[in-house]
XYZ file of N, CA and C in Angstrom:
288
model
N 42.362 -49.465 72.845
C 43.504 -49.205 73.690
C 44.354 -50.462 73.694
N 45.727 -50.280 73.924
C 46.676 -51.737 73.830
C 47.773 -51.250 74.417
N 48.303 -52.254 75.203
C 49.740 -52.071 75.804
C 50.349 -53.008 75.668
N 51.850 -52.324 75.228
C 52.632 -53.109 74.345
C 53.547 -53.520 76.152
N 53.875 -54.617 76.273
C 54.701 -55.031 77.577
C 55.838 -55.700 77.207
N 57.253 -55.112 77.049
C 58.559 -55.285 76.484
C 59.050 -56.363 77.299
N 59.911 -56.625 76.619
C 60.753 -57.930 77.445
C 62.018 -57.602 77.099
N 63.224 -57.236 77.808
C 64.525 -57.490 77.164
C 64.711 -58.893 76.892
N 65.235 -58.936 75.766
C 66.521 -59.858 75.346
C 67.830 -59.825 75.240
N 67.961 -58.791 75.737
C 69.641 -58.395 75.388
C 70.099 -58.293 76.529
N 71.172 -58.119 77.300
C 71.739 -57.382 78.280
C 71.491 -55.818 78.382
N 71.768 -55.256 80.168
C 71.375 -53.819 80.101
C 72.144 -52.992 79.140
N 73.604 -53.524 79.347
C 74.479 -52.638 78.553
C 73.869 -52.676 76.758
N 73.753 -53.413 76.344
C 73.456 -53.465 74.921
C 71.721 -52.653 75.198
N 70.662 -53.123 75.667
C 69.801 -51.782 76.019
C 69.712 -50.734 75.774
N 70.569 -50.338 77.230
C 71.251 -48.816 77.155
C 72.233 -47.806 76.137
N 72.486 -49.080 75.139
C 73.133 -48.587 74.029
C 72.478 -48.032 72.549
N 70.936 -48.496 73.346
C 69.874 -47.745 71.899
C 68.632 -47.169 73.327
N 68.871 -46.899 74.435
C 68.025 -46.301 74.734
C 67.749 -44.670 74.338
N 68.623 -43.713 74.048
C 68.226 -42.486 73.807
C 67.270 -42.764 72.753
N 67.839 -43.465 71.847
C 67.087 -43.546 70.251
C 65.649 -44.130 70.687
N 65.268 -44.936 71.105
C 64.147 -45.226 71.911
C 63.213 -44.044 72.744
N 64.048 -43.384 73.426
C 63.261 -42.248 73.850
C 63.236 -41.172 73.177
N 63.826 -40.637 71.679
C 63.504 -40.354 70.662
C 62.188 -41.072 70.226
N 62.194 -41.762 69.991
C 60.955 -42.985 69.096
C 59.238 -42.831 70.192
N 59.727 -42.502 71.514
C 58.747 -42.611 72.328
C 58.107 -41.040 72.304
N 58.922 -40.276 72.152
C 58.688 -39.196 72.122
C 57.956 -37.983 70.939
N 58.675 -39.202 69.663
C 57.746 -38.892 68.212
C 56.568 -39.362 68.496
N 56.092 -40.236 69.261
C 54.835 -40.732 69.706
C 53.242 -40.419 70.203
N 54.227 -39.603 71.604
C 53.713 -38.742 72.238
C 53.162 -37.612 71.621
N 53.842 -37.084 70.496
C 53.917 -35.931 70.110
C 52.679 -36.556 68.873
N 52.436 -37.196 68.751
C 51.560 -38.004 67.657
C 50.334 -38.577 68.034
N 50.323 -38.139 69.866
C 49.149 -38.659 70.257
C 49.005 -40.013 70.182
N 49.780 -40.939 69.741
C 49.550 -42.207 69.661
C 49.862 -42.969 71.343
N 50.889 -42.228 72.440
C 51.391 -42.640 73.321
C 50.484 -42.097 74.711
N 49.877 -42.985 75.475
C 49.357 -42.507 76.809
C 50.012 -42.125 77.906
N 51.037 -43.174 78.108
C 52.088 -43.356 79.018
C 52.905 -44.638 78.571
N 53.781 -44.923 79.508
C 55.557 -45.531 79.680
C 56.308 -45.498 80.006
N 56.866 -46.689 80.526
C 57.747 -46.623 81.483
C 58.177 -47.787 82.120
N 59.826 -47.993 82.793
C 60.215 -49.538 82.752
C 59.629 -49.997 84.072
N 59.445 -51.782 83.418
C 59.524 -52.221 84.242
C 60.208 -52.354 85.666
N 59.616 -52.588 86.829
C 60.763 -52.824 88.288
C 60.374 -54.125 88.539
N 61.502 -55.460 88.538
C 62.541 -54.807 88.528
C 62.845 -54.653 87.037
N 64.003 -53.453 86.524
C 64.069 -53.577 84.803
C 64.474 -54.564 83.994
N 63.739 -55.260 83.868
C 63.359 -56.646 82.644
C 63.361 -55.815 81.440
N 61.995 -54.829 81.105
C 61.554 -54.611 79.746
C 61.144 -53.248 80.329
N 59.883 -53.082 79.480
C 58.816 -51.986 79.486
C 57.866 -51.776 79.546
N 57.149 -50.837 79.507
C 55.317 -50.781 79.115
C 54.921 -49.938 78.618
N 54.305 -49.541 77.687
C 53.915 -48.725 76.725
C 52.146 -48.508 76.408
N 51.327 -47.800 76.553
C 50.106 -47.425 76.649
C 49.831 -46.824 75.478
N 49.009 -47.793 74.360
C 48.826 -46.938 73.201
C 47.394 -46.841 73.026
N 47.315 -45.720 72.320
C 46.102 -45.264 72.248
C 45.449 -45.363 70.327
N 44.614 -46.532 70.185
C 44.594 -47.179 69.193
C 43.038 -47.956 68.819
N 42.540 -47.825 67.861
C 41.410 -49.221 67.855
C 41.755 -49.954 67.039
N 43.069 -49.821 66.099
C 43.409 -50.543 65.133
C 44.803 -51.055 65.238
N 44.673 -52.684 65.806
C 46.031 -53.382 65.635
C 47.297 -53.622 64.826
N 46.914 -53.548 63.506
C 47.661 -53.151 62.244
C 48.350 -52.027 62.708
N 47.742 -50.760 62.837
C 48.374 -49.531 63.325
C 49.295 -49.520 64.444
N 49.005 -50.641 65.126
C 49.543 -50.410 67.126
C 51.232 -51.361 66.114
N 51.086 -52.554 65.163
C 52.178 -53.278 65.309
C 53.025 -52.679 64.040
N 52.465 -51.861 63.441
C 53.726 -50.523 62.471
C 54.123 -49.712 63.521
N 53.660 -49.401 64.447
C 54.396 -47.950 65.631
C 55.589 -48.910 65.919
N 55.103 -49.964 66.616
C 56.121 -50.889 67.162
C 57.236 -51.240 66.285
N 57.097 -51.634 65.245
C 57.902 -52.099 64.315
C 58.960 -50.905 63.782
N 58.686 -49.363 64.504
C 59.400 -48.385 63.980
C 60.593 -48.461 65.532
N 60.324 -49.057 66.538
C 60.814 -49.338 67.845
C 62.239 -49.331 67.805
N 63.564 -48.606 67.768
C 64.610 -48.970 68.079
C 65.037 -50.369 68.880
N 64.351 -50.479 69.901
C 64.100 -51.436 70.245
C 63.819 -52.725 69.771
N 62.973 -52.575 68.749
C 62.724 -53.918 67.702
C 62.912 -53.918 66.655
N 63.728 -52.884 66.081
C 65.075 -53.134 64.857
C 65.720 -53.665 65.306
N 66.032 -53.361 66.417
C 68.215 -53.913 67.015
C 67.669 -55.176 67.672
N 66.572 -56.049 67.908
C 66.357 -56.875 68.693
C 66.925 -56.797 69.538
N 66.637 -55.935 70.762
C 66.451 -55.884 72.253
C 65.619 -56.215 72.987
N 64.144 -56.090 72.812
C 63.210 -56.953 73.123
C 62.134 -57.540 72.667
N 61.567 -58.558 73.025
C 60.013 -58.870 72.905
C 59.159 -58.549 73.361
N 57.995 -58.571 72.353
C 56.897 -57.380 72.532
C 55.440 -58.590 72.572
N 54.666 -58.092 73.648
C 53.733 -58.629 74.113
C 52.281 -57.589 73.926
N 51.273 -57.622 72.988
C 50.669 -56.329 72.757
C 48.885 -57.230 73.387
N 48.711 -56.212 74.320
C 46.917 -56.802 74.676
C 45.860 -55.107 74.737
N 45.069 -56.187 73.641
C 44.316 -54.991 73.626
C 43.302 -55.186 74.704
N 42.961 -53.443 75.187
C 41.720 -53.674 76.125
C 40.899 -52.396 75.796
N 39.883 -52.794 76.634
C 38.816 -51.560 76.441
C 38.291 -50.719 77.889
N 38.769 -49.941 78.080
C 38.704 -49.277 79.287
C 37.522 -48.680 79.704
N 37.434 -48.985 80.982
C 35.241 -49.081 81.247
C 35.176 -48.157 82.544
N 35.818 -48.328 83.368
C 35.977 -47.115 84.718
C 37.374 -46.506 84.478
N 36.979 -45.543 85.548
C 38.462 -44.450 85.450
C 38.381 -43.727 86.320
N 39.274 -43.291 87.063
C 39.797 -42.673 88.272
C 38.537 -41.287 88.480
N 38.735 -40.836 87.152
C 38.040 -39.659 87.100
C 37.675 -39.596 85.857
N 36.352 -38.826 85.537
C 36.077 -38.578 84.464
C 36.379 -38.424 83.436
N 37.479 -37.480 83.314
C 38.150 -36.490 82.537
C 39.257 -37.489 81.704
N 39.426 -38.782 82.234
C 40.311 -39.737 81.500
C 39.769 -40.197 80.721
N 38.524 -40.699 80.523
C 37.746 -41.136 79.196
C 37.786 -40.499 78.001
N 37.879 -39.142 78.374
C 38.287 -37.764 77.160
C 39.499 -38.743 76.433
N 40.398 -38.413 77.535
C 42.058 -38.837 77.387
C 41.812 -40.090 76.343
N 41.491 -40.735 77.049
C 41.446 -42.118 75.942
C 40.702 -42.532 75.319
N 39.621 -41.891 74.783
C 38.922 -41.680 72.891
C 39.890 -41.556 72.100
């Protein structure tokens, strides 16, 4: 498991000027099973992104497809972890 934790570099306006394409990109994701959850930071600095991964190589090609980190908008902070309790059972499924 790894979460990628965004940083803008840009201003909001320049941001907001590749965010659809971004939530395009997040959404090929999802749809790919690669994405757990996401969603901006408060206050909005960057992001956070929940990937579902055992292989780092793999986690920093998703990223590298990032609208976000073509257009350099932000920096990307990626920590992998290994998730040991959970709210409920049924999330351990989730994140195999």
């Amino acid at each position: 498991m790894f979460i990628a934790i965004l940083t803008y570099k840009k201003p909001l306006e320049e941001v907001d000027r590749f965010l659809q394409a971004h939530r395009d990109y997040l959404a090929e994701h999802y749809a790919a099973g690669d994405f757990i959850a996401s969603g901006p930071q408060t206050p909005r600095v960057g992001g956070v992104i929940m990937i579902k991964s055992d292989n780092r190589a793999l986690v920093d090609s998703i990223i590298a497809q990032d609208p976000f980190n073509i257009n350099g908008i932000a920096d990307y902070r990626i920590v992998e972890f290994t998730p040991t309790m959970f709210v409920e059972s049924s999330l351990s499924d989730i994140l195999k």
